Amino acid sequence: MRSDIIVQKYGGSSVADPERIRNVARRVSAAYERRSPRIVVVVSAMGKTTDQLIALAHQITPHPDPRELDLLLSTGEIVSIALLAMALRDLGHEAISLTGYQAGIRTESRYGAARILDVDPMRIRRELERGRIVIVAGFQGFTEEFDVTTLGRGGSDTTAVALAAALEASACEIYTDVDGVFTADPRIVPEARQLQDISYEEMLELASQGAKVMAARAVELGELFDQPILVASSFSDRPGTLIHRGVSMEKGNKVRGIAHDVNVGKVTIVGVPDRPGIAAQVFGPLAEAGISVDVIVQNTGQHGKTDLSYSVAKGDLSKAEALTREVAKAIGAEAVTTAGDLGKVSIVGSGMQSAPGYAARMFEALYRAGINIEMITTSEIRITCIVAADRVPDAVRSLHAAFELETRDNP
Ligand code: ASP
Ligand code: MG
């Protein structure tokens, strides 16, 4: 049974300055008056605060200590919750701000990307019972040792979904600076269409392949607890996009959306001895260093040697290259080369798994646009091509047209 609690989350751009914070306070106040007196509000740091704090740390040292960096970054969200509580009090509401610790968000101790272990919402419940609007700092939690952790970039979404699940909220609403989830980034494809709803699986694929509208981890939690999530604008009253399980499949609509990412790097090991155990030796150290490898391609071996390529986020490229050079030396490979100017484009849709021919159509569209495919990877409901970063916008546009995503009943 769901409670009457509503969880709302407002992102950094929605609280970027005092006027916007007052705007959020007015929206929360309206929801309190008209919908439910039991509201929990999660907020991000104001505007670009998190980026600025990271830059500040790097002015002190090139390698900030992870524990201290997390403590520093957590201050951004604390500024926002205090200001929003003041704004709500100014409107005559009883409001109280809580840090991640006070809100009971316990995490593992992996700084910078800690996973939530559990939420003990006792304090939140007590404050709600007192009739207060509860404002919680997003993106932060605490370890067994009571150290402050952060949940990874965009982690306030994760806080909101975790709280909604723990409180069995009737609604979890993510307010941002766009109207919802679109078939592609409207800045690249002006004809992109907003989706009324989308499944957890599809949204998870889109988010993990570069769609910036929501943090992938948050969608994952939503799916795990079957907590529907509404993504909508904090600047308008338009309806938004609902992420949930029971998606009313639009007739014949197989491809739901296109995600893209322009920050992909590739490492190639040339002339790798073709024998058992090599892949384990190459990828073991990457895993240990916390680098997630995306696409792996191994060519057919010739004369006992083969080439092995893999892609990573561009930010991880130099670290990955260094680790792979060491391994290459140890196993007697011929050379290591890298490319940092790649991107990727993905088509996603759960209807694709039961219908053949989507890969062929995707490759044909890219070929017609004169775009070379460097690597390919698929899941049951996604096909991803790695291409040159500067061709990504063209690739997105040509795929959007090829799959007729601007019309509702696309084939
Ligand atoms: N302030 C954090 C970030 O910029 C968390 C968030 O915005 O959700 O990544
Ligand atoms: Mg942010």
Short mmCIF file of C-alpha atoms and ligand atoms in Angstrom, two decimals:
data_model
loop_
_atom_site.label_atom_id
_atom_site.label_comp_id
_atom_site.label_asym_id
_atom_site.label_seq_id
_atom_site.Cartn_x
_atom_site.Cartn_y
_atom_site.Cartn_z
CA MET A 1 0.00 0.00 0.00
CA ARG A 2 1.36 3.38 -0.98
CA SER A 3 1.16 6.25 1.50
CA ASP A 4 -0.06 9.77 0.71
CA ILE A 5 3.53 11.04 0.76
CA ILE A 6 4.81 12.90 -2.30
CA VAL A 7 8.53 13.09 -3.07
CA GLN A 8 9.64 15.93 -5.33
CA LYS A 9 13.18 16.57 -6.55
CA TYR A 10 14.43 19.84 -8.00
CA GLY A 11 17.68 19.84 -9.98
CA GLY A 12 20.53 22.35 -9.93
CA SER A 13 19.16 24.59 -12.67
CA SER A 14 15.80 24.78 -10.88
CA VAL A 15 17.48 26.23 -7.77
CA ALA A 16 20.27 28.14 -9.54
CA ASP A 17 19.56 31.53 -7.91
CA PRO A 18 17.41 33.06 -5.13
CA GLU A 19 14.52 33.85 -7.49
CA ARG A 20 14.42 30.25 -8.70
CA ILE A 21 14.57 28.95 -5.13
CA ARG A 22 11.54 31.12 -4.35
CA ASN A 23 9.86 29.68 -7.46
CA VAL A 24 10.48 26.13 -6.17
CA ALA A 25 9.10 27.15 -2.76
CA ARG A 26 5.90 28.40 -4.44
CA ARG A 27 5.54 25.12 -6.35
CA VAL A 28 6.09 23.02 -3.23
CA SER A 29 3.62 25.22 -1.35
CA ALA A 30 0.99 24.71 -4.07
CA ALA A 31 1.48 20.93 -3.95
CA TYR A 32 1.14 21.06 -0.15
CA GLU A 33 -2.10 23.05 -0.32
CA ARG A 34 -3.73 21.20 -3.20
CA ARG A 35 -2.38 17.65 -3.16
CA SER A 36 -0.94 16.41 0.11
CA PRO A 37 0.39 17.93 3.32
CA ARG A 38 3.03 15.21 3.45
CA ILE A 39 5.78 16.33 1.11
CA VAL A 40 9.46 15.47 1.00
CA VAL A 41 11.59 17.68 -1.24
CA VAL A 42 15.05 16.66 -2.47
CA VAL A 43 17.31 19.35 -3.93
CA SER A 44 20.58 19.50 -5.84
CA ALA A 45 23.33 22.06 -5.40
CA MET A 46 22.65 25.49 -6.95
CA GLY A 47 23.51 25.71 -10.66
CA LYS A 48 27.11 24.75 -11.40
CA THR A 49 28.13 24.63 -7.72
CA THR A 50 29.34 21.01 -7.82
CA ASP A 51 31.59 21.70 -10.84
CA GLN A 52 32.95 24.79 -9.07
CA LEU A 53 33.71 22.86 -5.89
CA ILE A 54 35.55 20.19 -7.90
CA ALA A 55 37.56 22.91 -9.66
CA LEU A 56 38.30 24.52 -6.30
CA ALA A 57 39.66 21.26 -4.91
CA HIS A 58 41.89 20.92 -7.97
CA GLN A 59 43.31 24.36 -7.30
CA ILE A 60 44.60 22.94 -4.04
CA THR A 61 45.88 19.61 -5.37
CA PRO A 62 45.69 17.60 -8.61
CA HIS A 63 44.63 14.50 -6.64
CA PRO A 64 42.20 15.52 -3.89
CA ASP A 65 41.66 12.90 -1.21
CA PRO A 66 38.36 11.15 -2.06
CA ARG A 67 36.95 11.39 1.48
CA GLU A 68 37.68 15.10 1.76
CA LEU A 69 36.38 15.73 -1.77
CA ASP A 70 33.05 14.11 -0.89
CA LEU A 71 32.75 16.21 2.24
CA LEU A 72 33.46 19.32 0.18
CA LEU A 73 30.92 18.42 -2.54
CA SER A 74 28.23 17.64 0.02
CA THR A 75 28.23 21.30 1.08
CA GLY A 76 26.60 22.34 -2.23
CA GLU A 77 23.36 20.53 -1.46
CA ILE A 78 23.42 21.77 2.15
CA VAL A 79 23.35 25.38 0.94
CA SER A 80 20.28 24.59 -1.20
CA ILE A 81 18.24 22.84 1.52
CA ALA A 82 18.79 25.63 4.04
CA LEU A 83 17.79 28.32 1.54
CA LEU A 84 14.70 26.41 0.37
CA ALA A 85 13.59 25.84 3.97
CA MET A 86 13.91 29.60 4.58
CA ALA A 87 11.90 30.36 1.44
CA LEU A 88 9.12 27.98 2.51
CA ARG A 89 9.04 29.47 6.01
CA ASP A 90 8.72 32.87 4.36
CA LEU A 91 5.54 31.58 2.68
CA GLY A 92 4.19 30.63 6.11
CA HIS A 93 5.02 26.90 6.06
CA GLU A 94 6.67 24.82 8.70
CA ALA A 95 9.69 23.47 6.84
CA ILE A 96 12.83 21.73 7.99
CA SER A 97 16.01 20.87 6.12
CA LEU A 98 17.87 17.58 6.67
CA THR A 99 21.32 16.46 5.50
CA GLY A 100 21.77 12.97 4.06
CA TYR A 101 22.87 11.78 7.49
CA GLN A 102 19.84 13.24 9.24
CA ALA A 103 17.61 11.73 6.57
CA GLY A 104 19.08 8.27 7.30
CA ILE A 105 20.69 7.57 3.92
CA ARG A 106 23.30 4.93 4.65
CA THR A 107 25.80 4.06 1.89
CA GLU A 108 28.88 1.97 1.21
CA SER A 109 32.17 3.77 1.69
CA ARG A 110 33.11 4.08 -1.99
CA TYR A 111 33.68 7.83 -2.15
CA GLY A 112 32.46 9.64 -5.24
CA ALA A 113 30.12 6.85 -6.33
CA ALA A 114 28.70 5.31 -3.16
CA ARG A 115 25.70 3.05 -3.47
CA ILE A 116 22.81 3.44 -1.05
CA LEU A 117 22.64 0.43 1.29
CA ASP A 118 19.46 1.37 3.06
CA VAL A 119 17.33 4.28 4.12
CA ASP A 120 16.05 4.71 7.66
CA PRO A 121 13.38 7.39 7.24
CA MET A 122 12.51 7.63 10.97
CA ARG A 123 13.39 11.32 11.31
CA ILE A 124 11.64 12.20 8.06
CA ARG A 125 8.48 10.46 9.24
CA ARG A 126 8.62 12.24 12.59
CA GLU A 127 8.90 15.64 10.93
CA LEU A 128 6.04 14.82 8.54
CA GLU A 129 3.90 13.84 11.55
CA ARG A 130 4.58 17.30 12.98
CA GLY A 131 3.12 18.78 9.80
CA ARG A 132 6.44 19.95 8.43
CA ILE A 133 7.61 20.01 4.84
CA VAL A 134 10.85 18.04 4.83
CA ILE A 135 13.72 19.18 2.59
CA VAL A 136 16.50 16.64 2.07
CA ALA A 137 19.98 17.22 0.63
CA GLY A 138 20.35 15.11 -2.51
CA PHE A 139 23.50 13.30 -3.67
CA GLN A 140 24.81 12.50 -0.18
CA GLY A 141 24.78 9.78 2.43
CA PHE A 142 26.94 8.46 5.25
CA THR A 143 29.00 5.35 5.93
CA GLU A 144 29.15 2.98 8.86
CA GLU A 145 31.88 5.24 10.26
CA PHE A 146 29.60 8.31 9.86
CA ASP A 147 31.75 9.70 7.06
CA VAL A 148 29.98 11.70 4.37
CA THR A 149 29.77 10.12 0.89
CA THR A 150 28.38 11.27 -2.44
CA LEU A 151 26.40 9.11 -4.85
CA GLY A 152 28.00 10.04 -8.19
CA ARG A 153 27.14 12.90 -10.53
CA GLY A 154 23.42 13.45 -10.89
CA GLY A 155 22.96 11.53 -7.64
CA SER A 156 20.12 13.68 -6.30
CA ASP A 157 17.80 11.73 -8.60
CA THR A 158 18.95 8.58 -6.83
CA THR A 159 18.26 10.14 -3.43
CA ALA A 160 14.73 11.03 -4.52
CA VAL A 161 13.86 7.58 -5.84
CA ALA A 162 15.40 5.84 -2.81
CA LEU A 163 13.38 8.03 -0.43
CA ALA A 164 10.19 7.52 -2.43
CA ALA A 165 10.69 3.75 -2.27
CA ALA A 166 11.49 3.80 1.47
CA LEU A 167 8.47 5.99 2.26
CA GLU A 168 6.22 4.07 -0.17
CA ALA A 169 5.38 7.43 -1.67
CA SER A 170 2.36 7.82 -3.92
CA ALA A 171 4.44 9.93 -6.33
CA CYS A 172 8.10 10.53 -7.14
CA GLU A 173 8.51 13.62 -9.29
CA ILE A 174 11.80 14.77 -10.80
CA TYR A 175 11.63 18.45 -11.78
CA THR A 176 14.23 19.71 -14.21
CA ASP A 177 14.80 22.29 -16.96
CA VAL A 178 13.25 20.23 -19.78
CA ASP A 179 9.65 19.14 -20.24
CA GLY A 180 10.32 15.41 -20.02
CA VAL A 181 11.93 12.58 -21.94
CA PHE A 182 12.20 13.11 -25.70
CA THR A 183 12.75 10.77 -28.64
CA ALA A 184 16.17 12.48 -29.00
CA ASP A 185 17.90 15.60 -27.67
CA PRO A 186 15.72 18.47 -29.03
CA ARG A 187 18.81 20.68 -29.31
CA ILE A 188 20.07 18.30 -32.00
CA VAL A 189 16.76 17.19 -33.51
CA PRO A 190 14.19 20.02 -33.48
CA GLU A 191 11.42 17.56 -34.49
CA ALA A 192 12.07 15.37 -31.45
CA ARG A 193 8.84 14.43 -29.70
CA GLN A 194 8.18 14.22 -26.00
CA LEU A 195 7.18 10.74 -24.78
CA GLN A 196 4.10 10.45 -22.58
CA ASP A 197 5.58 7.44 -20.88
CA ILE A 198 8.46 5.00 -21.11
CA SER A 199 9.38 1.73 -19.41
CA TYR A 200 12.06 1.44 -16.74
CA GLU A 201 14.20 -0.78 -19.03
CA GLU A 202 14.06 1.64 -21.95
CA MET A 203 14.82 4.64 -19.74
CA LEU A 204 17.70 2.79 -18.12
CA GLU A 205 19.23 2.05 -21.53
CA LEU A 206 18.76 5.66 -22.67
CA ALA A 207 20.22 7.07 -19.45
CA SER A 208 23.22 4.76 -19.43
CA GLN A 209 23.93 5.50 -23.10
CA GLY A 210 24.16 9.24 -22.59
CA ALA A 211 20.65 10.71 -22.24
CA LYS A 212 21.20 13.35 -19.56
CA VAL A 213 17.64 13.80 -18.37
CA MET A 214 17.96 11.36 -15.45
CA ALA A 215 20.68 9.48 -13.58
CA ALA A 216 20.79 5.81 -14.64
CA ARG A 217 21.18 4.60 -11.05
CA ALA A 218 17.92 6.31 -10.10
CA VAL A 219 16.04 4.55 -12.90
CA GLU A 220 17.56 1.26 -11.78
CA LEU A 221 16.23 1.80 -8.26
CA GLY A 222 12.83 2.77 -9.65
CA GLU A 223 12.69 -0.52 -11.51
CA LEU A 224 13.88 -2.52 -8.52
CA PHE A 225 11.14 -1.13 -6.25
CA ASP A 226 8.61 -0.55 -9.02
CA GLN A 227 8.49 3.12 -8.05
CA PRO A 228 7.02 5.11 -10.96
CA ILE A 229 8.93 8.34 -11.66
CA LEU A 230 7.55 11.47 -13.31
CA VAL A 231 10.07 13.69 -15.14
CA ALA A 232 8.72 17.20 -15.72
CA SER A 233 9.72 20.85 -15.95
CA SER A 234 10.01 23.09 -12.89
CA PHE A 235 9.43 26.10 -15.14
CA SER A 236 6.04 25.11 -16.58
CA ASP A 237 2.96 23.08 -15.75
CA ARG A 238 3.25 20.75 -18.73
CA PRO A 239 2.53 17.07 -18.01
CA GLY A 240 6.00 15.50 -18.24
CA THR A 241 6.96 11.88 -18.96
CA LEU A 242 6.10 8.96 -16.68
CA ILE A 243 8.69 6.21 -16.24
CA HIS A 244 6.90 3.06 -15.12
CA ARG A 245 6.30 -0.61 -15.79
CA GLY A 246 2.98 -0.80 -17.57
CA VAL A 247 3.69 1.10 -20.73
CA SER A 248 0.81 1.53 -23.13
CA MET A 249 2.72 0.46 -26.20
CA GLU A 250 2.10 2.95 -28.95
CA LYS A 251 0.93 0.90 -31.89
CA GLY A 252 3.84 -0.59 -33.79
CA ASN A 253 6.29 1.68 -32.03
CA LYS A 254 9.50 -0.30 -31.81
CA VAL A 255 12.23 2.32 -31.42
CA ARG A 256 11.34 4.65 -28.55
CA GLY A 257 14.31 6.94 -28.47
CA ILE A 258 17.87 7.76 -29.43
CA ALA A 259 20.64 8.45 -26.94
CA HIS A 260 24.04 9.89 -27.73
CA ASP A 261 27.31 10.62 -26.02
CA VAL A 262 30.27 12.54 -27.45
CA ASN A 263 32.82 11.55 -24.82
CA VAL A 264 34.10 8.15 -25.81
CA GLY A 265 37.71 6.96 -25.96
CA LYS A 266 39.13 3.80 -27.51
CA VAL A 267 42.22 1.75 -26.72
CA THR A 268 43.60 -0.80 -29.20
CA ILE A 269 46.25 -3.39 -28.42
CA VAL A 270 47.91 -4.46 -31.64
CA GLY A 271 49.47 -7.89 -32.12
CA VAL A 272 48.20 -9.59 -28.97
CA PRO A 273 49.30 -13.23 -28.62
CA ASP A 274 46.20 -15.35 -29.28
CA ARG A 275 46.12 -17.63 -26.24
CA PRO A 276 43.88 -18.27 -23.24
CA GLY A 277 43.97 -15.82 -20.34
CA ILE A 278 44.93 -12.70 -22.27
CA ALA A 279 41.55 -10.97 -21.98
CA ALA A 280 41.53 -11.58 -18.22
CA GLN A 281 44.99 -10.03 -17.96
CA VAL A 282 43.93 -6.95 -19.94
CA PHE A 283 40.58 -6.26 -18.26
CA GLY A 284 41.39 -7.30 -14.69
CA PRO A 285 43.45 -4.19 -13.89
CA LEU A 286 40.82 -1.92 -15.47
CA ALA A 287 38.12 -3.41 -13.26
CA GLU A 288 40.33 -3.02 -10.20
CA ALA A 289 40.85 0.64 -11.02
CA GLY A 290 37.07 1.13 -11.21
CA ILE A 291 37.12 1.87 -14.94
CA SER A 292 34.04 0.59 -16.70
CA VAL A 293 34.69 -0.80 -20.15
CA ASP A 294 31.86 -0.34 -22.60
CA VAL A 295 32.44 -2.03 -25.96
CA ILE A 296 35.02 -4.75 -26.60
CA VAL A 297 36.02 -5.96 -30.04
CA GLN A 298 38.50 -8.75 -30.67
CA ASN A 299 39.43 -9.46 -34.25
CA THR A 300 39.83 -12.95 -35.64
CA GLY A 301 43.39 -14.05 -34.98
CA GLN A 302 45.95 -14.54 -37.71
CA HIS A 303 49.36 -16.20 -37.33
CA GLY A 304 48.73 -16.59 -33.59
CA LYS A 305 48.16 -12.85 -33.08
CA THR A 306 45.07 -10.71 -32.81
CA ASP A 307 44.02 -7.08 -32.21
CA LEU A 308 41.89 -6.14 -29.22
CA SER A 309 40.00 -2.84 -28.88
CA TYR A 310 37.80 -1.50 -26.12
CA SER A 311 36.01 1.74 -25.40
CA VAL A 312 35.75 3.71 -22.16
CA ALA A 313 34.43 7.10 -21.08
CA LYS A 314 36.83 9.75 -22.37
CA GLY A 315 37.61 10.86 -18.81
CA ASP A 316 39.03 7.38 -18.10
CA LEU A 317 41.10 7.15 -21.30
CA SER A 318 44.53 8.19 -20.02
CA LYS A 319 44.27 5.96 -16.94
CA ALA A 320 43.09 3.03 -19.08
CA GLU A 321 45.89 3.60 -21.57
CA ALA A 322 48.56 3.56 -18.85
CA LEU A 323 47.22 0.32 -17.35
CA THR A 324 46.95 -1.34 -20.75
CA ARG A 325 50.50 -0.32 -21.75
CA GLU A 326 51.83 -2.16 -18.71
CA VAL A 327 49.86 -5.29 -19.57
CA ALA A 328 50.83 -5.05 -23.25
CA LYS A 329 54.49 -5.05 -22.28
CA ALA A 330 54.03 -8.00 -19.97
CA ILE A 331 52.23 -10.16 -22.55
CA GLY A 332 54.45 -9.19 -25.46
CA ALA A 333 51.91 -7.31 -27.57
CA GLU A 334 53.26 -5.20 -30.45
CA ALA A 335 51.75 -1.78 -29.72
CA VAL A 336 49.00 0.20 -27.99
CA THR A 337 47.13 2.98 -29.79
CA THR A 338 44.33 5.24 -28.56
CA ALA A 339 41.65 7.54 -29.96
CA GLY A 340 39.92 10.16 -27.84
CA ASP A 341 37.67 11.75 -30.42
CA LEU A 342 34.83 9.24 -30.53
CA GLY A 343 31.18 9.27 -29.62
CA LYS A 344 28.27 6.86 -29.67
CA VAL A 345 24.72 6.78 -30.79
CA SER A 346 22.11 4.25 -29.64
CA ILE A 347 18.60 3.29 -30.67
CA VAL A 348 16.48 1.93 -27.81
CA GLY A 349 13.10 0.22 -27.72
CA SER A 350 11.69 -2.85 -26.03
CA GLY A 351 9.72 -3.75 -29.15
CA MET A 352 12.98 -4.34 -31.01
CA GLN A 353 13.65 -7.66 -29.32
CA SER A 354 10.82 -9.38 -31.14
CA ALA A 355 11.37 -7.79 -34.53
CA PRO A 356 14.37 -8.41 -36.79
CA GLY A 357 15.92 -5.89 -39.14
CA TYR A 358 16.59 -2.96 -36.81
CA ALA A 359 20.36 -3.31 -36.96
CA ALA A 360 20.32 -3.41 -40.75
CA ARG A 361 18.16 -0.27 -40.88
CA MET A 362 20.43 1.52 -38.46
CA PHE A 363 23.59 0.68 -40.44
CA GLU A 364 21.91 1.65 -43.70
CA ALA A 365 20.92 5.07 -42.30
CA LEU A 366 24.45 5.73 -41.05
CA TYR A 367 25.91 4.59 -44.37
CA ARG A 368 23.62 6.97 -46.27
CA ALA A 369 24.80 9.80 -44.05
CA GLY A 370 28.40 8.84 -44.87
CA ILE A 371 29.19 7.94 -41.27
CA ASN A 372 31.75 5.25 -40.55
CA ILE A 373 30.99 2.78 -37.74
CA GLU A 374 33.99 2.00 -35.54
CA MET A 375 32.42 -0.49 -33.14
CA ILE A 376 29.00 -1.99 -32.50
CA THR A 377 27.34 -3.32 -29.37
CA THR A 378 23.82 -4.48 -28.61
CA SER A 379 21.53 -5.48 -25.78
CA GLU A 380 18.11 -7.07 -26.21
CA ILE A 381 16.51 -3.67 -26.54
CA ARG A 382 19.37 -1.47 -27.80
CA ILE A 383 21.86 -1.14 -30.65
CA THR A 384 24.85 1.18 -30.17
CA CYS A 385 27.36 2.33 -32.78
CA ILE A 386 30.62 4.05 -31.95
CA VAL A 387 31.39 6.75 -34.51
CA ALA A 388 33.56 9.88 -34.78
CA ALA A 389 32.48 12.42 -32.13
CA ASP A 390 31.98 15.19 -34.68
CA ARG A 391 29.54 13.00 -36.68
CA VAL A 392 27.31 12.21 -33.68
CA PRO A 393 24.78 15.02 -34.32
CA ASP A 394 24.38 13.93 -37.96
CA ALA A 395 24.04 10.32 -36.84
CA VAL A 396 21.27 11.22 -34.35
CA ARG A 397 19.39 13.24 -36.98
CA SER A 398 19.61 10.56 -39.65
CA LEU A 399 18.46 7.82 -37.27
CA HIS A 400 15.60 9.96 -35.97
CA ALA A 401 14.44 10.36 -39.56
CA ALA A 402 15.09 6.73 -40.58
CA PHE A 403 12.94 5.38 -37.74
CA GLU A 404 10.31 8.10 -38.23
CA LEU A 405 10.38 9.09 -34.59
CA GLU A 406 8.80 12.45 -35.29
CA THR A 407 5.49 10.65 -35.93
CA ARG A 408 3.64 8.78 -33.23
CA ASP A 409 3.06 5.53 -35.14
CA ASN A 410 6.55 5.00 -36.40
CA PRO A 411 7.19 1.61 -37.99
N1 ASP B 1 25.01 18.32 -7.45
C1 ASP B 1 25.34 16.99 -7.91
C2 ASP B 1 25.84 17.05 -9.34
O1 ASP B 1 25.90 18.12 -9.92
C3 ASP B 1 24.19 16.05 -7.78
C4 ASP B 1 22.98 16.39 -8.64
O2 ASP B 1 22.90 17.46 -9.23
O3 ASP B 1 22.08 15.57 -8.71
O4 ASP B 1 26.19 16.05 -9.89
MG MG B 2 23.52 18.96 -10.72
#
